[in-house]
Each structure stands twice: as structure tokens, then as C-alpha cells.
């Protein structure tokens, strides 16, 4: 009887041991699953989000197809550049606009003073009076010549004097017009002691080279203007790519001098026909929408697109690459001022101009709350959590 009870106890003990062994891996597996899931997300407060510079947004859509890489500069046609210079020496009375100001055609930019302006107007009035006197004398001499009273030689001399007076009057009138002074008003006795240099077109002041009271000589630049309406790209295209470029193709370009890596768009408007024998390139003329932060002479790097179809992309600062895996973060608000950021693995496509194509990803992600900047901060914080097994 004793052996029978001993046998039953042994069986019970063995069953407990077996069940314990079977349960332990299951508990450990469940624990690891929770830990693995936890390592895919991180919680941050609003203050942490602000400090990290995290910004959210949806996918971008960009053409990232085949393209031709080229470079060049931003240029302006010669007619869109102007130097504001006086045609007579003078003292600067006032400069009405500073660098960067927008001006309208005909607007007074600079006023100058000089006694010579008054002298010129005085000479014009004298020329008018002299012309009037000689005009009457010529009529008198012609009347006398018809009556055979006056000498023919006197008539000829009067005609010569009259023609000289007429030429002088016309020349002084044109000089006044060049200065911006109305000959008609001067003829009425209205003499002005200042002249005004005006804008030849609507534009932007790019430089001011003088100051009040300064004596400037004729032809000396006081101010520079540009008209940005016809600002364009001048790109250098290598001969191997000539057959690939046509009018109307889209251009995406950036200015390396700008730290924000902003992209601008334009299109090919003219493909040159003459090749530079030294560089083996031709010029490609491109137009783009007016952008007031662009300046003539800036160096640009450009892609001429062969395929303009747009694909779903994210900027490089939104994309994390780790051991051959690509992912981006999305926000999941939890309330109480806390947000959880979740990793979303995806399959990358073409990368161009600091954008990466998103070919496939988890459809569960809220694509209106993608982390567009600040992803590297989230990665760093997540790595800390993985190292210490906490978040």
C-alpha cells in the first residue's frame, strides 16, 4: 500500500515539473514580444517634441525619374540691368531708396544740384531770344531782297546766323531733355535748380554707391537696378546629352550657396546651336517662376527631367537607414500632453535631390502625421532605450 501511494506522489511531482518547464518558455516568449514591440516606439512630451524640432506633415510628391545633371548660373538679359548715372556732374542732394527697395518706372531715385544746371537753362533762354530776333531779321532781309533794296550778301549772312541760332536752340533743348528738364517750362521762365534721375523700368535696387553731398561725375554710377521679370537659367550641357534635351522639359535646380537646400522649378525654353570648343558644351536657356530670393550670378546645380511623372517621396531628414533597413516615424497621440512615435519600415525607390521615393510601406501608418524633421533625434532616443531595455 505504501508503495502505491509513493508511486502516485511521484507521478504528481513529475507532472508539476513538466508543466513548469512548458510554461516558463511561454512566459519568456511573451515578455520578449512585449519588449520587441516596445523597442519600435518612443513616447515624448510636448516640451521634448518642441526642443527636438520635430515637424509633422504628409508625403511629398516629386518627379524622380531619369534626368540629366548639369550646372550653370542665374542670369538677366542686358536690358534688365541699369546703372543710374548722371550725364552732367553734380552734388547728391538726396538718395530716395536703399538697397533692396522696389521701384516703379519713372519714379525719382536720386536728386542732384549744380549751378551748371541753371547756367544751361539760362543759355537756352538766350538761344530762344536770339533765334526769335534772327527769325524776324531774316524775314526783313527777304522782304528787302524782293524789293531789290537790300544787298544779297546781307541776306545770306542773316540766313547763316539764323540757321546757327536754330541749331543751338535745338541742341540746348535736347541737353535739357537728357537732364530731365522740360524745355517748354524753361521757355516760360521756370528754371529749376535740381535734376532728378528716374527709374527706367520697374525693378529692384541692388546697390547704392553714393551718399548725400557727394560730388559725382558724369557717367559715374550712383545706383544699380535690375528687373527680375526675365531672370533665367543659363546651363551648360555636354555634347553627349544634346539629343536628350528639348524645349518644354522640366528643370529642378538648387543654389548650393543657400543652406536650406530649397528646390526651384523651371523649364527648358531654348537649346543652343553653337558648341563651346573649349568646354565641349552648349548653352541651355531655362525660364522659371519669379523668386525674389534669387540673385543674378548665383551658381546653380540642375536636373533636366526626362520623366515628369510624380512619385511619393520624403525628404532625407525624414528617412532613417539602419543596417540595410529603411523606415520613417509617425506620431500617435496618446493624450495628457504625450505623443508616441512609431517606426514604419518601407521599401525605398529612387533617391534624388535629397528626396527618397517610398515604394511600399505599412498601410496602418497615419500618413498625415509623418515626422518630416527630427527623425534622427527619435532614432537616438530609441537607441538609448534599446541599450537600457527601457523607454
mmCIF file of C-alpha atoms in Angstrom:
data_model
loop_
_atom_site.group_PDB
_atom_site.id
_atom_site.type_symbol
_atom_site.label_atom_id
_atom_site.label_comp_id
_atom_site.label_asym_id
_atom_site.label_seq_id
_atom_site.Cartn_x
_atom_site.Cartn_y
_atom_site.Cartn_z
ATOM 1 C CA UNK A 1 0.000 0.000 0.000
ATOM 2 C CA UNK A 2 2.796 2.320 0.876
ATOM 3 C CA UNK A 3 4.472 1.688 -2.485
ATOM 4 C CA UNK A 4 1.211 2.528 -4.257
ATOM 5 C CA UNK A 5 0.967 5.979 -2.587
ATOM 6 C CA UNK A 6 4.653 6.597 -3.253
ATOM 7 C CA UNK A 7 4.062 5.872 -6.928
ATOM 8 C CA UNK A 8 1.103 8.322 -7.130
ATOM 9 C CA UNK A 9 3.099 11.107 -5.424
ATOM 10 C CA UNK A 10 5.967 10.598 -7.850
ATOM 11 C CA UNK A 11 3.596 10.923 -10.814
ATOM 12 C CA UNK A 12 2.117 14.177 -9.440
ATOM 13 C CA UNK A 13 5.551 15.624 -8.841
ATOM 14 C CA UNK A 14 6.671 14.740 -12.347
ATOM 15 C CA UNK A 15 3.525 16.367 -13.829
ATOM 16 C CA UNK A 16 4.152 19.623 -11.942
ATOM 17 C CA UNK A 17 7.765 19.718 -13.113
ATOM 18 C CA UNK A 18 6.768 19.108 -16.748
ATOM 19 C CA UNK A 19 4.070 21.807 -16.651
ATOM 20 C CA UNK A 20 6.518 24.242 -15.102
ATOM 21 C CA UNK A 21 9.018 23.591 -17.823
ATOM 22 C CA UNK A 22 6.382 24.104 -20.503
ATOM 23 C CA UNK A 23 5.115 27.391 -19.004
ATOM 24 C CA UNK A 24 8.484 29.059 -18.491
ATOM 25 C CA UNK A 25 9.386 29.479 -22.211
ATOM 26 C CA UNK A 26 5.869 30.756 -22.957
ATOM 27 C CA UNK A 27 6.190 33.458 -20.324
ATOM 28 C CA UNK A 28 9.644 34.395 -21.533
ATOM 29 C CA UNK A 29 8.403 34.482 -25.148
ATOM 30 C CA UNK A 30 5.505 36.756 -24.191
ATOM 31 C CA UNK A 31 7.899 39.027 -22.310
ATOM 32 C CA UNK A 32 10.227 39.273 -25.303
ATOM 33 C CA UNK A 33 7.342 40.015 -27.639
ATOM 34 C CA UNK A 34 6.313 42.939 -25.450
ATOM 35 C CA UNK A 35 9.886 44.160 -25.286
ATOM 36 C CA UNK A 36 10.374 43.850 -29.053
ATOM 37 C CA UNK A 37 7.159 45.799 -29.656
ATOM 38 C CA UNK A 38 8.235 48.453 -27.172
ATOM 39 C CA UNK A 39 11.506 48.995 -28.975
ATOM 40 C CA UNK A 40 9.554 50.084 -32.117
ATOM 41 C CA UNK A 41 8.078 53.182 -30.466
ATOM 42 C CA UNK A 42 9.008 56.030 -28.133
ATOM 43 C CA UNK A 43 6.912 58.455 -26.064
ATOM 44 C CA UNK A 44 7.763 62.171 -25.813
ATOM 45 C CA UNK A 45 6.166 65.131 -24.093
ATOM 46 C CA UNK A 46 5.177 68.304 -25.954
ATOM 47 C CA UNK A 47 8.226 70.069 -24.493
ATOM 48 C CA UNK A 48 10.555 67.336 -25.776
ATOM 49 C CA UNK A 49 8.918 67.459 -29.212
ATOM 50 C CA UNK A 50 9.427 71.204 -29.424
ATOM 51 C CA UNK A 51 13.035 71.041 -28.237
ATOM 52 C CA UNK A 52 13.832 68.294 -30.759
ATOM 53 C CA UNK A 53 12.468 70.410 -33.634
ATOM 54 C CA UNK A 54 10.040 67.695 -34.710
ATOM 55 C CA UNK A 55 7.665 68.751 -37.501
ATOM 56 C CA UNK A 56 4.883 66.661 -38.986
ATOM 57 C CA UNK A 57 3.291 66.502 -42.400
ATOM 58 C CA UNK A 58 2.124 64.238 -45.250
ATOM 59 C CA UNK A 59 4.105 62.651 -48.075
ATOM 60 C CA UNK A 60 5.573 64.898 -50.771
ATOM 61 C CA UNK A 61 5.161 64.145 -54.450
ATOM 62 C CA UNK A 62 8.109 64.819 -56.736
ATOM 63 C CA UNK A 63 9.261 63.704 -60.201
ATOM 64 C CA UNK A 64 12.277 61.467 -59.554
ATOM 65 C CA UNK A 65 12.541 59.808 -62.967
ATOM 66 C CA UNK A 66 15.522 59.821 -65.305
ATOM 67 C CA UNK A 67 17.298 63.154 -65.517
ATOM 68 C CA UNK A 68 20.355 64.864 -66.943
ATOM 69 C CA UNK A 69 22.644 66.541 -64.439
ATOM 70 C CA UNK A 70 24.038 69.937 -65.376
ATOM 71 C CA UNK A 71 25.044 73.258 -63.838
ATOM 72 C CA UNK A 72 25.150 76.925 -64.680
ATOM 73 C CA UNK A 73 24.170 80.337 -63.362
ATOM 74 C CA UNK A 74 21.168 82.602 -62.916
ATOM 75 C CA UNK A 75 21.330 85.422 -65.442
ATOM 76 C CA UNK A 76 19.465 88.548 -66.548
ATOM 77 C CA UNK A 77 19.161 89.980 -70.083
ATOM 78 C CA UNK A 78 21.283 93.136 -70.588
ATOM 79 C CA UNK A 79 18.114 95.218 -70.961
ATOM 80 C CA UNK A 80 17.077 94.225 -67.436
ATOM 81 C CA UNK A 81 20.172 95.748 -65.821
ATOM 82 C CA UNK A 82 20.570 99.501 -65.376
ATOM 83 C CA UNK A 83 23.143 101.834 -63.879
ATOM 84 C CA UNK A 84 21.692 105.128 -62.643
ATOM 85 C CA UNK A 85 24.282 107.716 -63.699
ATOM 86 C CA UNK A 86 24.151 111.498 -64.310
ATOM 87 C CA UNK A 87 25.013 112.956 -67.718
ATOM 88 C CA UNK A 88 26.381 116.108 -66.014
ATOM 89 C CA UNK A 89 28.462 116.473 -62.881
ATOM 90 C CA UNK A 90 26.554 117.324 -59.727
ATOM 91 C CA UNK A 91 26.218 117.142 -55.956
ATOM 92 C CA UNK A 92 23.924 114.487 -54.477
ATOM 93 C CA UNK A 93 21.011 116.237 -52.829
ATOM 94 C CA UNK A 94 19.182 113.063 -51.772
ATOM 95 C CA UNK A 95 19.035 109.323 -52.452
ATOM 96 C CA UNK A 96 15.445 108.207 -52.047
ATOM 97 C CA UNK A 97 15.811 104.413 -51.957
ATOM 98 C CA UNK A 98 18.070 101.925 -50.226
ATOM 99 C CA UNK A 99 19.421 98.622 -51.484
ATOM 100 C CA UNK A 100 16.659 96.042 -51.840
ATOM 101 C CA UNK A 101 13.876 98.583 -52.392
ATOM 102 C CA UNK A 102 11.281 98.009 -55.115
ATOM 103 C CA UNK A 103 10.798 100.940 -57.515
ATOM 104 C CA UNK A 104 8.429 101.814 -60.348
ATOM 105 C CA UNK A 105 9.269 103.029 -63.842
ATOM 106 C CA UNK A 106 9.639 106.840 -63.925
ATOM 107 C CA UNK A 107 9.997 107.138 -60.142
ATOM 108 C CA UNK A 108 12.616 109.682 -58.973
ATOM 109 C CA UNK A 109 15.556 107.834 -57.402
ATOM 110 C CA UNK A 110 18.242 110.498 -56.909
ATOM 111 C CA UNK A 111 18.225 114.318 -56.910
ATOM 112 C CA UNK A 112 21.326 116.346 -57.871
ATOM 113 C CA UNK A 113 22.220 120.029 -57.610
ATOM 114 C CA UNK A 114 24.745 122.068 -59.581
ATOM 115 C CA UNK A 115 24.905 125.769 -60.676
ATOM 116 C CA UNK A 116 25.741 124.463 -64.147
ATOM 117 C CA UNK A 117 22.143 123.238 -64.474
ATOM 118 C CA UNK A 118 20.931 126.803 -64.005
ATOM 119 C CA UNK A 119 23.529 128.123 -66.457
ATOM 120 C CA UNK A 120 22.364 125.636 -69.106
ATOM 121 C CA UNK A 121 18.744 126.772 -68.714
ATOM 122 C CA UNK A 122 19.869 130.390 -68.927
ATOM 123 C CA UNK A 123 21.739 129.648 -72.154
ATOM 124 C CA UNK A 124 18.616 128.025 -73.568
ATOM 125 C CA UNK A 125 16.504 131.117 -72.856
ATOM 126 C CA UNK A 126 19.167 133.300 -74.516
ATOM 127 C CA UNK A 127 19.214 130.942 -77.500
ATOM 128 C CA UNK A 128 15.435 131.265 -77.826
ATOM 129 C CA UNK A 129 15.652 135.061 -77.725
ATOM 130 C CA UNK A 130 18.486 135.092 -80.248
ATOM 131 C CA UNK A 131 16.538 132.757 -82.518
ATOM 132 C CA UNK A 132 13.454 134.968 -82.373
ATOM 133 C CA UNK A 133 15.454 138.084 -83.210
ATOM 134 C CA UNK A 134 17.217 136.449 -86.160
ATOM 135 C CA UNK A 135 13.933 134.967 -87.411
ATOM 136 C CA UNK A 136 12.440 138.471 -87.655
ATOM 137 C CA UNK A 137 15.635 139.864 -89.210
ATOM 138 C CA UNK A 138 15.614 137.119 -91.828
ATOM 139 C CA UNK A 139 12.018 137.993 -92.777
ATOM 140 C CA UNK A 140 13.013 141.660 -93.097
ATOM 141 C CA UNK A 141 16.038 140.883 -95.287
ATOM 142 C CA UNK A 142 13.942 138.668 -97.551
ATOM 143 C CA UNK A 143 11.374 141.434 -97.958
ATOM 144 C CA UNK A 144 14.130 143.894 -98.843
ATOM 145 C CA UNK A 145 15.698 141.433 -101.281
ATOM 146 C CA UNK A 146 12.383 141.069 -103.106
ATOM 147 C CA UNK A 147 12.149 144.864 -103.407
ATOM 148 C CA UNK A 148 15.764 144.888 -104.580
ATOM 149 C CA UNK A 149 16.599 147.304 -101.784
ATOM 150 C CA UNK A 150 18.844 145.201 -99.569
ATOM 151 C CA UNK A 151 22.123 143.645 -100.546
ATOM 152 C CA UNK A 152 22.133 139.897 -101.373
ATOM 153 C CA UNK A 153 25.251 139.378 -99.245
ATOM 154 C CA UNK A 154 23.450 140.727 -96.160
ATOM 155 C CA UNK A 155 20.593 138.265 -96.725
ATOM 156 C CA UNK A 156 22.975 135.318 -96.960
ATOM 157 C CA UNK A 157 24.725 136.293 -93.721
ATOM 158 C CA UNK A 158 21.382 136.649 -91.913
ATOM 159 C CA UNK A 159 20.287 133.193 -93.141
ATOM 160 C CA UNK A 160 23.542 131.683 -91.830
ATOM 161 C CA UNK A 161 23.137 133.352 -88.456
ATOM 162 C CA UNK A 162 19.519 132.210 -88.253
ATOM 163 C CA UNK A 163 20.424 128.576 -89.032
ATOM 164 C CA UNK A 164 23.174 128.660 -86.374
ATOM 165 C CA UNK A 165 20.733 130.042 -83.804
ATOM 166 C CA UNK A 166 18.200 127.353 -84.718
ATOM 167 C CA UNK A 167 20.796 124.597 -84.308
ATOM 168 C CA UNK A 168 21.958 125.995 -80.975
ATOM 169 C CA UNK A 169 18.381 126.235 -79.711
ATOM 170 C CA UNK A 170 17.662 122.591 -80.732
ATOM 171 C CA UNK A 171 20.906 121.302 -79.196
ATOM 172 C CA UNK A 172 20.278 123.041 -75.854
ATOM 173 C CA UNK A 173 16.708 121.753 -75.873
ATOM 174 C CA UNK A 174 17.940 118.143 -76.245
ATOM 175 C CA UNK A 175 20.517 118.622 -73.472
ATOM 176 C CA UNK A 176 17.767 119.790 -71.142
ATOM 177 C CA UNK A 177 15.661 116.741 -72.038
ATOM 178 C CA UNK A 178 18.586 114.446 -71.211
ATOM 179 C CA UNK A 179 18.731 116.079 -67.784
ATOM 180 C CA UNK A 180 15.028 115.571 -67.287
ATOM 181 C CA UNK A 181 14.258 119.304 -67.575
ATOM 182 C CA UNK A 182 11.295 120.417 -69.669
ATOM 183 C CA UNK A 183 12.399 122.909 -72.386
ATOM 184 C CA UNK A 184 8.827 124.200 -72.631
ATOM 185 C CA UNK A 185 8.763 125.118 -68.934
ATOM 186 C CA UNK A 186 12.183 126.775 -69.193
ATOM 187 C CA UNK A 187 10.961 128.783 -72.176
ATOM 188 C CA UNK A 188 8.190 130.105 -69.911
ATOM 189 C CA UNK A 189 10.788 131.238 -67.379
ATOM 190 C CA UNK A 190 10.516 128.274 -64.943
ATOM 191 C CA UNK A 191 14.130 127.483 -64.014
ATOM 192 C CA UNK A 192 14.841 124.563 -61.645
ATOM 193 C CA UNK A 193 17.983 124.206 -59.550
ATOM 194 C CA UNK A 194 17.865 120.376 -59.268
ATOM 195 C CA UNK A 195 17.642 117.430 -61.622
ATOM 196 C CA UNK A 196 16.170 114.009 -60.882
ATOM 197 C CA UNK A 197 17.415 110.627 -62.031
ATOM 198 C CA UNK A 198 14.477 108.284 -62.599
ATOM 199 C CA UNK A 199 13.952 104.518 -62.864
ATOM 200 C CA UNK A 200 13.969 103.239 -66.474
ATOM 201 C CA UNK A 201 11.765 100.267 -65.529
ATOM 202 C CA UNK A 202 10.042 98.557 -62.623
ATOM 203 C CA UNK A 203 12.748 96.858 -60.624
ATOM 204 C CA UNK A 204 14.807 96.340 -57.509
ATOM 205 C CA UNK A 205 17.693 98.467 -56.217
ATOM 206 C CA UNK A 206 20.700 96.147 -55.978
ATOM 207 C CA UNK A 207 23.379 98.645 -54.914
ATOM 208 C CA UNK A 208 23.832 102.280 -53.864
ATOM 209 C CA UNK A 209 27.284 103.752 -54.481
ATOM 210 C CA UNK A 210 26.955 107.352 -53.278
ATOM 211 C CA UNK A 211 25.725 109.442 -50.356
ATOM 212 C CA UNK A 212 24.202 112.846 -49.733
ATOM 213 C CA UNK A 213 26.533 115.756 -50.520
ATOM 214 C CA UNK A 214 28.885 113.638 -52.633
ATOM 215 C CA UNK A 215 30.164 115.150 -55.881
ATOM 216 C CA UNK A 216 29.583 112.700 -58.723
ATOM 217 C CA UNK A 217 30.935 112.999 -62.229
ATOM 218 C CA UNK A 218 29.058 112.361 -65.438
ATOM 219 C CA UNK A 219 28.826 108.617 -66.101
ATOM 220 C CA UNK A 220 29.684 107.663 -62.514
ATOM 221 C CA UNK A 221 27.192 105.008 -61.209
ATOM 222 C CA UNK A 222 25.144 106.140 -58.239
ATOM 223 C CA UNK A 223 22.738 103.211 -58.100
ATOM 224 C CA UNK A 224 22.170 99.815 -59.782
ATOM 225 C CA UNK A 225 18.753 98.395 -60.728
ATOM 226 C CA UNK A 226 17.584 95.035 -62.002
ATOM 227 C CA UNK A 227 14.275 93.866 -63.391
ATOM 228 C CA UNK A 228 13.709 90.254 -62.297
ATOM 229 C CA UNK A 229 10.855 89.555 -64.714
ATOM 230 C CA UNK A 230 13.120 87.879 -67.253
ATOM 231 C CA UNK A 231 15.606 86.265 -64.880
ATOM 232 C CA UNK A 232 16.582 82.902 -66.346
ATOM 233 C CA UNK A 233 18.924 79.937 -66.166
ATOM 234 C CA UNK A 234 21.972 79.574 -68.371
ATOM 235 C CA UNK A 235 23.029 75.919 -68.133
ATOM 236 C CA UNK A 236 25.997 74.117 -69.679
ATOM 237 C CA UNK A 237 25.036 70.870 -71.431
ATOM 238 C CA UNK A 238 27.649 68.309 -72.528
ATOM 239 C CA UNK A 239 27.541 67.126 -76.124
ATOM 240 C CA UNK A 240 26.618 63.535 -75.196
ATOM 241 C CA UNK A 241 23.304 64.798 -73.779
ATOM 242 C CA UNK A 242 22.352 67.247 -76.541
ATOM 243 C CA UNK A 243 19.939 64.857 -78.249
ATOM 244 C CA UNK A 244 18.103 64.194 -74.957
ATOM 245 C CA UNK A 245 17.119 67.805 -74.200
ATOM 246 C CA UNK A 246 14.118 69.526 -75.775
ATOM 247 C CA UNK A 247 12.115 72.682 -75.201
ATOM 248 C CA UNK A 248 9.450 72.349 -72.527
ATOM 249 C CA UNK A 249 11.258 69.753 -70.396
ATOM 250 C CA UNK A 250 11.080 70.387 -66.670
ATOM 251 C CA UNK A 251 14.116 71.618 -64.720
ATOM 252 C CA UNK A 252 14.626 71.168 -60.985
ATOM 253 C CA UNK A 253 17.526 73.167 -59.579
ATOM 254 C CA UNK A 254 19.011 74.347 -56.313
ATOM 255 C CA UNK A 255 21.507 77.006 -55.256
ATOM 256 C CA UNK A 256 24.419 75.487 -53.274
ATOM 257 C CA UNK A 257 25.066 78.878 -51.667
ATOM 258 C CA UNK A 258 21.703 78.569 -49.884
ATOM 259 C CA UNK A 259 21.856 76.370 -46.792
ATOM 260 C CA UNK A 260 18.157 75.475 -46.883
ATOM 261 C CA UNK A 261 18.553 73.240 -49.986
ATOM 262 C CA UNK A 262 15.363 74.739 -51.389
ATOM 263 C CA UNK A 263 14.373 73.386 -54.795
ATOM 264 C CA UNK A 264 13.179 75.594 -57.645
ATOM 265 C CA UNK A 265 11.352 74.566 -60.783
ATOM 266 C CA UNK A 266 11.659 75.785 -64.338
ATOM 267 C CA UNK A 267 11.565 74.532 -67.896
ATOM 268 C CA UNK A 268 13.801 74.452 -70.954
ATOM 269 C CA UNK A 269 12.921 77.372 -73.237
ATOM 270 C CA UNK A 270 15.812 77.278 -75.720
ATOM 271 C CA UNK A 271 18.574 74.823 -76.615
ATOM 272 C CA UNK A 272 21.654 76.449 -78.133
ATOM 273 C CA UNK A 273 23.071 75.500 -81.533
ATOM 274 C CA UNK A 274 26.687 76.570 -81.063
ATOM 275 C CA UNK A 275 29.163 74.454 -79.125
ATOM 276 C CA UNK A 276 31.899 75.904 -76.954
ATOM 277 C CA UNK A 277 35.083 74.383 -78.440
ATOM 278 C CA UNK A 278 36.921 74.526 -75.114
ATOM 279 C CA UNK A 279 34.314 73.032 -72.764
ATOM 280 C CA UNK A 280 32.531 70.917 -75.407
ATOM 281 C CA UNK A 281 29.183 72.180 -74.098
ATOM 282 C CA UNK A 282 26.197 74.064 -75.455
ATOM 283 C CA UNK A 283 24.043 76.570 -73.618
ATOM 284 C CA UNK A 284 20.543 75.704 -72.448
ATOM 285 C CA UNK A 285 18.275 78.636 -71.654
ATOM 286 C CA UNK A 286 15.658 77.948 -68.970
ATOM 287 C CA UNK A 287 12.805 80.011 -67.550
ATOM 288 C CA UNK A 288 11.390 79.732 -64.051
ATOM 289 C CA UNK A 289 8.744 81.371 -61.891
ATOM 290 C CA UNK A 290 9.813 84.627 -60.279
ATOM 291 C CA UNK A 291 11.544 84.117 -56.929
ATOM 292 C CA UNK A 292 12.729 87.227 -55.123
ATOM 293 C CA UNK A 293 15.371 85.391 -53.092
ATOM 294 C CA UNK A 294 17.276 84.541 -56.277
ATOM 295 C CA UNK A 295 20.106 86.789 -57.409
ATOM 296 C CA UNK A 296 21.707 87.113 -60.823
ATOM 297 C CA UNK A 297 25.123 85.482 -60.978
ATOM 298 C CA UNK A 298 24.398 82.706 -58.473
ATOM 299 C CA UNK A 299 25.768 79.247 -59.317
ATOM 300 C CA UNK A 300 23.124 76.514 -59.652
ATOM 301 C CA UNK A 301 23.045 72.740 -59.887
ATOM 302 C CA UNK A 302 20.194 71.450 -62.028
ATOM 303 C CA UNK A 303 18.492 68.298 -63.275
ATOM 304 C CA UNK A 304 16.689 68.308 -66.615
ATOM 305 C CA UNK A 305 13.945 65.715 -66.203
ATOM 306 C CA UNK A 306 13.278 63.105 -68.850
ATOM 307 C CA UNK A 307 10.270 61.701 -66.970
ATOM 308 C CA UNK A 308 7.981 64.189 -65.172
ATOM 309 C CA UNK A 309 5.606 61.697 -63.542
ATOM 310 C CA UNK A 310 5.468 62.310 -59.793
ATOM 311 C CA UNK A 311 6.071 59.684 -57.115
ATOM 312 C CA UNK A 312 5.538 59.575 -53.369
ATOM 313 C CA UNK A 313 8.672 60.803 -51.552
ATOM 314 C CA UNK A 314 10.044 62.012 -48.228
ATOM 315 C CA UNK A 315 12.955 64.398 -47.583
ATOM 316 C CA UNK A 316 16.213 62.791 -46.480
ATOM 317 C CA UNK A 317 15.880 64.159 -42.935
ATOM 318 C CA UNK A 318 12.670 62.147 -42.527
ATOM 319 C CA UNK A 319 14.277 58.861 -43.601
ATOM 320 C CA UNK A 320 16.283 56.620 -41.267
ATOM 321 C CA UNK A 321 18.553 53.892 -42.613
ATOM 322 C CA UNK A 322 19.855 51.235 -40.250
ATOM 323 C CA UNK A 323 21.619 48.003 -41.258
ATOM 324 C CA UNK A 324 20.021 47.993 -44.692
ATOM 325 C CA UNK A 325 16.551 48.757 -43.353
ATOM 326 C CA UNK A 326 14.658 51.973 -44.162
ATOM 327 C CA UNK A 327 11.945 53.480 -42.021
ATOM 328 C CA UNK A 328 10.186 56.708 -41.085
ATOM 329 C CA UNK A 329 8.323 57.780 -37.951
ATOM 330 C CA UNK A 330 4.654 58.663 -37.489
ATOM 331 C CA UNK A 331 3.011 60.253 -34.484
ATOM 332 C CA UNK A 332 0.267 58.601 -32.460
ATOM 333 C CA UNK A 333 -1.213 60.990 -29.888
ATOM 334 C CA UNK A 334 -1.860 59.381 -26.508
ATOM 335 C CA UNK A 335 -3.317 62.384 -24.645
ATOM 336 C CA UNK A 336 -2.092 64.029 -21.430
ATOM 337 C CA UNK A 337 0.401 66.034 -23.466
ATOM 338 C CA UNK A 338 2.296 62.939 -24.611
ATOM 339 C CA UNK A 339 2.777 61.560 -28.119
ATOM 340 C CA UNK A 340 4.071 58.171 -29.184
ATOM 341 C CA UNK A 341 6.239 57.913 -32.268
ATOM 342 C CA UNK A 342 6.202 54.638 -34.181
ATOM 343 C CA UNK A 343 8.708 53.224 -36.675
ATOM 344 C CA UNK A 344 7.344 52.357 -40.123
ATOM 345 C CA UNK A 345 9.504 50.205 -42.350
ATOM 346 C CA UNK A 346 9.348 50.873 -46.086
ATOM 347 C CA UNK A 347 10.915 49.870 -49.386
ATOM 348 C CA UNK A 348 12.891 52.740 -50.959
ATOM 349 C CA UNK A 349 12.959 53.590 -54.643
ATOM 350 C CA UNK A 350 14.865 56.350 -56.451
ATOM 351 C CA UNK A 351 16.772 58.937 -54.435
ATOM 352 C CA UNK A 352 17.359 62.362 -55.971
ATOM 353 C CA UNK A 353 17.812 65.953 -54.823
ATOM 354 C CA UNK A 354 17.593 64.971 -51.141
ATOM 355 C CA UNK A 355 14.303 63.088 -51.596
ATOM 356 C CA UNK A 356 13.714 59.318 -51.394
ATOM 357 C CA UNK A 357 10.874 57.502 -53.127
ATOM 358 C CA UNK A 358 8.562 55.487 -50.860
ATOM 359 C CA UNK A 359 7.641 52.416 -52.908
ATOM 360 C CA UNK A 360 5.912 50.307 -50.228
ATOM 361 C CA UNK A 361 5.136 50.715 -46.523
ATOM 362 C CA UNK A 362 2.724 49.655 -43.777
ATOM 363 C CA UNK A 363 -0.741 50.949 -44.642
ATOM 364 C CA UNK A 364 -1.579 51.217 -40.952
ATOM 365 C CA UNK A 365 0.537 54.366 -40.620
ATOM 366 C CA UNK A 366 -1.219 57.751 -40.398
ATOM 367 C CA UNK A 367 0.425 59.440 -43.380
ATOM 368 C CA UNK A 368 -0.798 62.894 -42.341
ATOM 369 C CA UNK A 369 1.461 62.792 -39.261
ATOM 370 C CA UNK A 370 4.800 61.756 -40.704
ATOM 371 C CA UNK A 371 7.854 63.135 -38.928
ATOM 372 C CA UNK A 372 9.377 65.347 -41.650
ATOM 373 C CA UNK A 373 12.214 66.651 -39.460
ATOM 374 C CA UNK A 374 13.625 65.450 -36.154
ATOM 375 C CA UNK A 375 13.820 61.759 -37.091
ATOM 376 C CA UNK A 376 17.451 61.446 -36.071
ATOM 377 C CA UNK A 377 16.587 62.654 -32.596
ATOM 378 C CA UNK A 378 13.911 59.957 -32.328
ATOM 379 C CA UNK A 379 16.380 57.340 -33.548
ATOM 380 C CA UNK A 380 18.924 58.441 -30.961
ATOM 381 C CA UNK A 381 16.375 58.286 -28.139
ATOM 382 C CA UNK A 382 15.151 54.900 -29.314
ATOM 383 C CA UNK A 383 18.713 53.555 -29.392
ATOM 384 C CA UNK A 384 19.157 54.682 -25.784
ATOM 385 C CA UNK A 385 16.044 52.720 -24.851
ATOM 386 C CA UNK A 386 17.263 49.626 -26.674
ATOM 387 C CA UNK A 387 20.604 49.800 -24.880
ATOM 388 C CA UNK A 388 18.999 50.035 -21.443
ATOM 389 C CA UNK A 389 15.818 47.976 -22.193
ATOM 390 C CA UNK A 390 13.572 50.875 -21.228
ATOM 391 C CA UNK A 391 11.837 53.897 -22.836
#
